[in-house]
Short mmCIF file of C-alpha atoms in Angstrom, two decimals:
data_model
loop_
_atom_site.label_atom_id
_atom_site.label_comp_id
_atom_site.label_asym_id
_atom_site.label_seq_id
_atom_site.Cartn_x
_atom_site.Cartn_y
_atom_site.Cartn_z
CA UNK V 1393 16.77 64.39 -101.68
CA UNK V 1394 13.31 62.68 -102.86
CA UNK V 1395 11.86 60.07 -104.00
CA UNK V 1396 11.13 59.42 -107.61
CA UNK V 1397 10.32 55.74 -109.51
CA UNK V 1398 13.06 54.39 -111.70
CA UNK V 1399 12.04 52.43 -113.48
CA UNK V 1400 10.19 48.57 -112.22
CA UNK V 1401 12.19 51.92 -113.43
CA UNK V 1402 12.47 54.00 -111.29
CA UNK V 1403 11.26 52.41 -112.38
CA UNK V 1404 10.34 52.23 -112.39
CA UNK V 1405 8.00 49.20 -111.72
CA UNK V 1406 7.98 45.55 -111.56
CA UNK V 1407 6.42 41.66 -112.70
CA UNK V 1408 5.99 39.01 -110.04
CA UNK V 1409 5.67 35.61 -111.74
CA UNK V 1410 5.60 32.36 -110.10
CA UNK V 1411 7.55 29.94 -108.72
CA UNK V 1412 6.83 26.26 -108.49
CA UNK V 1413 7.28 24.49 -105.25
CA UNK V 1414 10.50 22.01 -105.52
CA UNK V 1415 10.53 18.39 -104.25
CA UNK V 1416 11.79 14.75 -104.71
CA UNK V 1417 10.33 12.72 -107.31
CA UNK V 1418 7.70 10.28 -105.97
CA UNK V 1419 8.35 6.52 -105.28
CA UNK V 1420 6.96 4.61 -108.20
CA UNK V 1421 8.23 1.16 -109.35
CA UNK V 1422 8.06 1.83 -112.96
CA UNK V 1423 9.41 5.24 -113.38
CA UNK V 1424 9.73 4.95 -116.96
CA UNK V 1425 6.15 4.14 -117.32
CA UNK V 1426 4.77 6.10 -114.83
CA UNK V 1427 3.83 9.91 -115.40
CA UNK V 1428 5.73 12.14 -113.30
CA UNK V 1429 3.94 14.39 -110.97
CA UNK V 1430 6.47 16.89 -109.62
CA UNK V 1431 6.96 20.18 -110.44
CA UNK V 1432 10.29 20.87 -112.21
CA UNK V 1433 12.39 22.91 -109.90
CA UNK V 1434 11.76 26.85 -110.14
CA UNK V 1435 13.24 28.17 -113.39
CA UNK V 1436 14.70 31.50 -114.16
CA UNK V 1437 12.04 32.66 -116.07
CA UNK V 1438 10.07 32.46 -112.43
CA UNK V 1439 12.41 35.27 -111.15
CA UNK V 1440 11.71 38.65 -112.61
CA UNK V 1441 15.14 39.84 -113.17
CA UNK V 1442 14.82 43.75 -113.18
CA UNK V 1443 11.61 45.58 -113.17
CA UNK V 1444 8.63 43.85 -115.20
CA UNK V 1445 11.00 41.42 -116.72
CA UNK V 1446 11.00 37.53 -116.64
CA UNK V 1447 13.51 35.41 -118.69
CA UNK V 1448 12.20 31.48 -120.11
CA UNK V 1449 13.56 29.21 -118.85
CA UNK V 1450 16.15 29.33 -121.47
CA UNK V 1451 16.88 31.74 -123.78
CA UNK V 1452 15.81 35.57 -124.46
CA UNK V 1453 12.74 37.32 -123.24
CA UNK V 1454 12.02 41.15 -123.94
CA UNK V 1455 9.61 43.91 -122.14
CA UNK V 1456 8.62 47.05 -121.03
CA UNK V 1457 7.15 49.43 -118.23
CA UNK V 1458 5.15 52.42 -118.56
CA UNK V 1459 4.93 53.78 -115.56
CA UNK V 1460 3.07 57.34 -114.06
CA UNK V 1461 5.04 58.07 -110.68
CA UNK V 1462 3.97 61.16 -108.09
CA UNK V 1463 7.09 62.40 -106.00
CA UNK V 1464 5.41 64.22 -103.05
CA UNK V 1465 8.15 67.44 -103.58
CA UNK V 1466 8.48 67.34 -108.18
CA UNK V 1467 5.31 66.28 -108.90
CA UNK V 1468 4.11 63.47 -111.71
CA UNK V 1469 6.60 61.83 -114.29
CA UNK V 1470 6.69 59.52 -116.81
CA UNK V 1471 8.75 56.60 -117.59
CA UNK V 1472 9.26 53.93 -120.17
CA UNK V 1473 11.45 51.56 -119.79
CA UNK V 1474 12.36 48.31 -121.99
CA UNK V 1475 14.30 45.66 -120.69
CA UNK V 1476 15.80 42.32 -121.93
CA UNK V 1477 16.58 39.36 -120.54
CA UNK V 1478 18.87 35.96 -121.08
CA UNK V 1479 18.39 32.43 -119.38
CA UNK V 1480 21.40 30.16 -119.78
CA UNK V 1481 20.09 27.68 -117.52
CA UNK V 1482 17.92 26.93 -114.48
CA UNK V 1483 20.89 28.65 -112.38
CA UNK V 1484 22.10 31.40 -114.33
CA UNK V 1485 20.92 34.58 -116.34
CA UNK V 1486 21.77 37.92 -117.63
CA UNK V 1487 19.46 41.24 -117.82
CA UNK V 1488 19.59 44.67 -118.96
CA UNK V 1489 17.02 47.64 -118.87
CA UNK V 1490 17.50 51.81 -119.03
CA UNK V 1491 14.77 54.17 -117.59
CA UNK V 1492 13.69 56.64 -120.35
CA UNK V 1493 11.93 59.37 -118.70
CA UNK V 1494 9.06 60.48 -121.18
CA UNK V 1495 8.29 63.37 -119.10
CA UNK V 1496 10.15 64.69 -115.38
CA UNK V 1497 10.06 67.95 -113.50
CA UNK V 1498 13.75 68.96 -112.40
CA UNK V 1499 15.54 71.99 -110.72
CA UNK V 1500 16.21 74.43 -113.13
CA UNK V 1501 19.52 75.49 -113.81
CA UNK V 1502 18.96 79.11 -113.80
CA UNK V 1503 21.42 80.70 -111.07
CA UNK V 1504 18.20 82.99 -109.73
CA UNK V 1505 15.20 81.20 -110.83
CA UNK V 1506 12.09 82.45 -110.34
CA UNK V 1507 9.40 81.66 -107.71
CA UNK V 1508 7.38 80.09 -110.62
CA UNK V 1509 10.26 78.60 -112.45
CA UNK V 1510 12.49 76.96 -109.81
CA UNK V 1511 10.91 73.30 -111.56
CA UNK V 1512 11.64 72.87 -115.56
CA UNK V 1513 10.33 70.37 -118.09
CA UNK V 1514 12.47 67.22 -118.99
CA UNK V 1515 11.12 65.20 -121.85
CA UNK V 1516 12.87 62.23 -123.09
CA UNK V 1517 15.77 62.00 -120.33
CA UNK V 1518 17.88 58.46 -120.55
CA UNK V 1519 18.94 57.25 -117.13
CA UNK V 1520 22.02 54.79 -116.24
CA UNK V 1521 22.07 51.78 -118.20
CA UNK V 1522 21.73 48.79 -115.84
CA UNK V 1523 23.02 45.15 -116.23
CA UNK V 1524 22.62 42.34 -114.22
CA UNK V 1525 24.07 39.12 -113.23
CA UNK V 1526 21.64 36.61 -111.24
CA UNK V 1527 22.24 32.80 -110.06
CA UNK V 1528 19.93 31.31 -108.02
CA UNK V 1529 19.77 28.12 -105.37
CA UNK V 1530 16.94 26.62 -104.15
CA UNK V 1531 18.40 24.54 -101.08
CA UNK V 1532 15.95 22.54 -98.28
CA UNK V 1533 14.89 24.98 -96.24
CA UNK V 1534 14.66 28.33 -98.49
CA UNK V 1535 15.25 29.57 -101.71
CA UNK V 1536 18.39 32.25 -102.66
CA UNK V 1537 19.31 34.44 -105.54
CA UNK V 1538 22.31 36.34 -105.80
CA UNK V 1539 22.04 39.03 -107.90
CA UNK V 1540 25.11 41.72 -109.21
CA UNK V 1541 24.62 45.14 -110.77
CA UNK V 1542 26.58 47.41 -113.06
CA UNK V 1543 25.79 50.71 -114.32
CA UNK V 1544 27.36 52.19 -117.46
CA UNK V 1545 26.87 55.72 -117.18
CA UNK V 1546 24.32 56.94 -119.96
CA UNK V 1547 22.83 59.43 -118.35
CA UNK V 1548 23.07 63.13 -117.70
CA UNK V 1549 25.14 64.48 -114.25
CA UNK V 1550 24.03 67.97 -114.86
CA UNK V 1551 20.46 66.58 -113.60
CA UNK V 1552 21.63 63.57 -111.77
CA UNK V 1553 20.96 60.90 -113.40
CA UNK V 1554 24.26 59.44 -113.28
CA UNK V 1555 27.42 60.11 -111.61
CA UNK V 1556 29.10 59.89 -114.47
CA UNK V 1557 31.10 56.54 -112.94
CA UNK V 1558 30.79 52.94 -113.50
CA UNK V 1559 29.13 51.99 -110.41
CA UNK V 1560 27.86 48.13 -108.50
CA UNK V 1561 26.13 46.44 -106.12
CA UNK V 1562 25.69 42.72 -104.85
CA UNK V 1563 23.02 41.42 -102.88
CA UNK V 1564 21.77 38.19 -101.45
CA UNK V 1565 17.83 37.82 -101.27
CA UNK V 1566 16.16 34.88 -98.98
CA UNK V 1567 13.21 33.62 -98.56
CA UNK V 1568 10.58 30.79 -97.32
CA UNK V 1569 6.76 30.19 -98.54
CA UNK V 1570 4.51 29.14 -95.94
CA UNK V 1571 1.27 28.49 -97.67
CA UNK V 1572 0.05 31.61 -99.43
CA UNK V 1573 2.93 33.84 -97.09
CA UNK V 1574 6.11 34.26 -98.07
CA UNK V 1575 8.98 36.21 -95.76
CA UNK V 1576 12.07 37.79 -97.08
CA UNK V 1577 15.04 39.24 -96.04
CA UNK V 1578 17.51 41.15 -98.41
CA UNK V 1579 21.01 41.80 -97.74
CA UNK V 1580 23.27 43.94 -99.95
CA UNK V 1581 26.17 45.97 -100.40
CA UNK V 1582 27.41 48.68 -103.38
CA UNK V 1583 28.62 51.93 -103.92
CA UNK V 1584 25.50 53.69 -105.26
CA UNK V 1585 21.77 54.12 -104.23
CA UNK V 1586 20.88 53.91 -107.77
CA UNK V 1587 21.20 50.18 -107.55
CA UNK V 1588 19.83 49.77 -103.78
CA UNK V 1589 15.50 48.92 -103.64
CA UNK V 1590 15.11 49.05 -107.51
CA UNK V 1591 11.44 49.39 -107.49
CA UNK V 1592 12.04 52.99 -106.03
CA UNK V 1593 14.58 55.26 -106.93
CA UNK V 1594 15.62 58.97 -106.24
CA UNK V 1595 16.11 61.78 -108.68
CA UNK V 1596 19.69 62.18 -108.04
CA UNK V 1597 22.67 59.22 -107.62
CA UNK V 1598 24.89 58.79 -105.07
CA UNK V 1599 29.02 57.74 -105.00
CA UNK V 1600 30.70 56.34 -101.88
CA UNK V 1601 30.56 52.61 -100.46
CA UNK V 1602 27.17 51.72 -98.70
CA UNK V 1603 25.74 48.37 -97.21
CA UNK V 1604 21.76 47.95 -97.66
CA UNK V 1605 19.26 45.61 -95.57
CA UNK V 1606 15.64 44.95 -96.72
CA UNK V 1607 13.00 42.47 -94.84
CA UNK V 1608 9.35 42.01 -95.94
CA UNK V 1609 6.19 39.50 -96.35
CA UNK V 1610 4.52 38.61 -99.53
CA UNK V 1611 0.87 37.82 -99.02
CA UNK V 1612 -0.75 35.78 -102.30
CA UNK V 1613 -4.23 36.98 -102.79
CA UNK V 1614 -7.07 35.71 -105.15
CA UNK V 1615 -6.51 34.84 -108.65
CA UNK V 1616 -2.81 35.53 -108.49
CA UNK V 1617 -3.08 39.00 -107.44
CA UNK V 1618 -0.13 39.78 -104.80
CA UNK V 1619 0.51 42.12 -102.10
CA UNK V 1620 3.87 43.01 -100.45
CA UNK V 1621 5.35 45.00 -97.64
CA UNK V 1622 9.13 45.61 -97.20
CA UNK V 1623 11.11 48.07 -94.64
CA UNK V 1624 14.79 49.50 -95.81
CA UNK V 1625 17.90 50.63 -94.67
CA UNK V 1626 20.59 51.69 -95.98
CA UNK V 1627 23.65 52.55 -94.55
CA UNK V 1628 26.58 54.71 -95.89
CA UNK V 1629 30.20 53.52 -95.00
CA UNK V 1630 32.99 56.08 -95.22
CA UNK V 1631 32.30 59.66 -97.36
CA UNK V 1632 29.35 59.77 -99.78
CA UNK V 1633 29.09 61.92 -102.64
CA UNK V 1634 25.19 63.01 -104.34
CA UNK V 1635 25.16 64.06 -107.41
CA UNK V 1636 22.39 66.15 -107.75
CA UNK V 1637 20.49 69.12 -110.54
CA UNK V 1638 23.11 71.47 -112.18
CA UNK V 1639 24.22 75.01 -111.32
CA UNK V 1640 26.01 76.82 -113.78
CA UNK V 1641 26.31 73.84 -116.06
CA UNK V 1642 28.14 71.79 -113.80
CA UNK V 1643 26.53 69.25 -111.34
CA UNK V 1644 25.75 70.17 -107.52
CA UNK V 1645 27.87 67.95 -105.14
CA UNK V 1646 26.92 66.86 -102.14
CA UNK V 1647 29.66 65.37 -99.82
CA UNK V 1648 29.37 63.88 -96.32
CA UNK V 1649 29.24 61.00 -94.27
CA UNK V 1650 25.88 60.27 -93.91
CA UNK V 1651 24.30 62.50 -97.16
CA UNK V 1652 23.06 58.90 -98.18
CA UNK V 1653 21.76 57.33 -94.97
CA UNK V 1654 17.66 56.30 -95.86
CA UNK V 1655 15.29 54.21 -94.20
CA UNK V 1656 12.09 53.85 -94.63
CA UNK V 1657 8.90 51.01 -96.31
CA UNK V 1658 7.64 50.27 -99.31
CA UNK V 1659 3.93 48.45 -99.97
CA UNK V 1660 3.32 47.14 -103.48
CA UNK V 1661 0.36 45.28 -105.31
CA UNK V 1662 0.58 43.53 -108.78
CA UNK V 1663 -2.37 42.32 -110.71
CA UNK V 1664 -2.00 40.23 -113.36
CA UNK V 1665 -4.21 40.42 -116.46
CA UNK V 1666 -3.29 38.05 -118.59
CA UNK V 1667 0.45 36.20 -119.41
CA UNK V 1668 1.39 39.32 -120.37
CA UNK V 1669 0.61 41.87 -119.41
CA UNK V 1670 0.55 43.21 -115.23
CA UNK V 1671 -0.90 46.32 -113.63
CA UNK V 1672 1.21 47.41 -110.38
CA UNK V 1673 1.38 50.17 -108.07
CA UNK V 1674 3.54 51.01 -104.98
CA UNK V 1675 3.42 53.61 -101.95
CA UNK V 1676 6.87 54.26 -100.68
CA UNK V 1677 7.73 56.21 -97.42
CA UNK V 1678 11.27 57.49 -96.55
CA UNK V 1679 11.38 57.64 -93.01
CA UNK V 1680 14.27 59.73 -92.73
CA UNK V 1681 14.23 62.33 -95.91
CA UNK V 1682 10.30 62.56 -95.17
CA UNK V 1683 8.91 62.08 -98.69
CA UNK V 1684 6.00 60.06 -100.66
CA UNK V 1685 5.88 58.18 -103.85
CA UNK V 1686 3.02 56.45 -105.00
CA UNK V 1687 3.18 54.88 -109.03
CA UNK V 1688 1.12 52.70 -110.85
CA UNK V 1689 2.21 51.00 -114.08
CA UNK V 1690 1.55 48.44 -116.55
CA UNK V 1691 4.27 45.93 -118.12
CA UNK V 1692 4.36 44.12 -120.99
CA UNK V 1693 6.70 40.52 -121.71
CA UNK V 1694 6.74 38.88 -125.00
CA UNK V 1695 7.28 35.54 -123.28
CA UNK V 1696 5.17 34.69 -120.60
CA UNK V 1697 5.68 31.96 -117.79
CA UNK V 1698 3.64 29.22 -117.20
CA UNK V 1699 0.80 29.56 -114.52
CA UNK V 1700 -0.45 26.84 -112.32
CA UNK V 1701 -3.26 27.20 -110.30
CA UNK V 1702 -0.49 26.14 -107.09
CA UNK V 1703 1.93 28.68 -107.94
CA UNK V 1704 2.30 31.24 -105.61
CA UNK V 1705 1.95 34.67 -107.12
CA UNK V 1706 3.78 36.69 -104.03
CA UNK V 1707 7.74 36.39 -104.85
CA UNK V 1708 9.38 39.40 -105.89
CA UNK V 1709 13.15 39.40 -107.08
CA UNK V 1710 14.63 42.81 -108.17
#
């Protein structure tokens, strides 16, 4: 199976905004007459939530990706996709977003299609709906978000967009700044590849039980500008099913073992314009199903976070 951007979106695509350094509040003797100056511990709205979307620190936030995405085997495609957000503290928040794809190449569901017609036109295509669940800890020596996703099926089996199931995954992201580099390691388990490296998705969905791994570096460049470079696995656990384009109206199933096994790396590179809006673009490799994706993107928040000159610009949180 190949590659394709959900929406960010397959994203789609995504937002990296900052997050303020934590620490203790400095010795003064006259605290209530002396000006504090320590950061406030990171806030939600420092933790994009799902592709190009950052909540305030309290309360709702709203957005949107369009993305242009090549799969090296379909082609270009197109995809829009809003997303809104809720803060209910520093800890806690709740998202939801929906890839809309604008414009896709698919397999046709002709029995016999032609040489020149095995690829049809799909223009305004919903995908799964997804919502998610995110609390995060900053403790001494890293910081940690645990993040949960559901799908509610919204989108069409006959061309795999959904599996026509309520589907999850939980994962557990790490990491530590040094300076202007940041490390991270992701650890995750679900029952669908829909929900598994966000910023890239395929152009089918998966069933069966899976556990997912993910360790990168951020690198914070000039004037906010951020680079990152993460390697995947993902590893199915008992019988997988793939829900792939239709044949005679119904959808093709895959089933096996290992139909969903995947590894591979993904390089990405935001540029932020302004507090709104941020230009990004990704290069994706599967290692294992031997396909390309390369997107680029813009997003749009109505809220934007606040941006200090210290912040570093290189987290990503999807």
């Amino acid at each position: 199976m190949q590659l394709s951007l959900h929406c960010r979106t397959s994203c789609c695509l995504f937002l990296l905004l900052a997050l303020p350094a934590s620490g203790q509040s400095p010795r003064v003797k006259p605290p209530e007459t002396q000006p504090s100056t320590v950061q406030p511990p990171p806030d939600v709205q420092d933790h994009p939530q799902v592709p190009g979307l950052s909540a305030p620190a309290r309360g709702w936030n709203a957005g949107a990706t369009v993305s242009g995405v090549h799969d090296s085997v379909t082609g270009w495609a197109t995809i829009f996709t809003p997303a809104i957000g809720y803060s209910f503290n520093d800890i806690f928040s709740i998202d939801a977003s929906i890839p809309i794809y604008m414009y896709r190449l698919a397999e046709s569901r002709s029995t016999h299609p032609k040489p020149t017609a095995q690829l049809v036109n799909q223009r305004g295509e919903p995908g799964d709906v997804v919502l998610g669940f995110h609390a995060q800890f900053i403790p001494r020596s890293f910081q940690y978000q645990l993040t949960g996703l559901v799908t509610a099926p919204s989108g069409d089996e006959a061309y795999g967009l959904t599996t026509g199931r309520v589907t999850f995954d939980i994962s557990n992201h790490f990491e530590r700044t040094f300076g202007r580099i940041t490390p991270t390691l992701e650890i995750g388990a679900g029952d669908s590849t829909t929900l598994v490296n966000r910023t890239v998705t395929k152009n089918y969905t998966s069933l069966g039980p899976l556990a997912h791994f993910q360790v990168g570096i951020g690198v914070e460049l000039l004037r906010g500008i951020s680079f990152e470079s993460d390697a995947y696995e993902q590893l199915p656990i008992g019988d997988q099913k793939i829900y792939g384009p239709s044949r005679h109206g119904k959808a093709t199933v895959v089933t096996g073992h290992n139909v969903t096994e995947d590894n591979g790396f993904t390089n990405a590179l935001d540029i932020p314009l302004n507090g709104h809006f941020t230009l990004s673009g990704y290069y994706s490799r599967s290692l294992r199903i031997h396909s390309d994706t390369t997107a680029i993107g813009i997003t749009y928040v109505i809220r934007s976070g606040p941006a200090t000159e210290s912040d570093p610009m290189d987290e990503l949180f999807r």
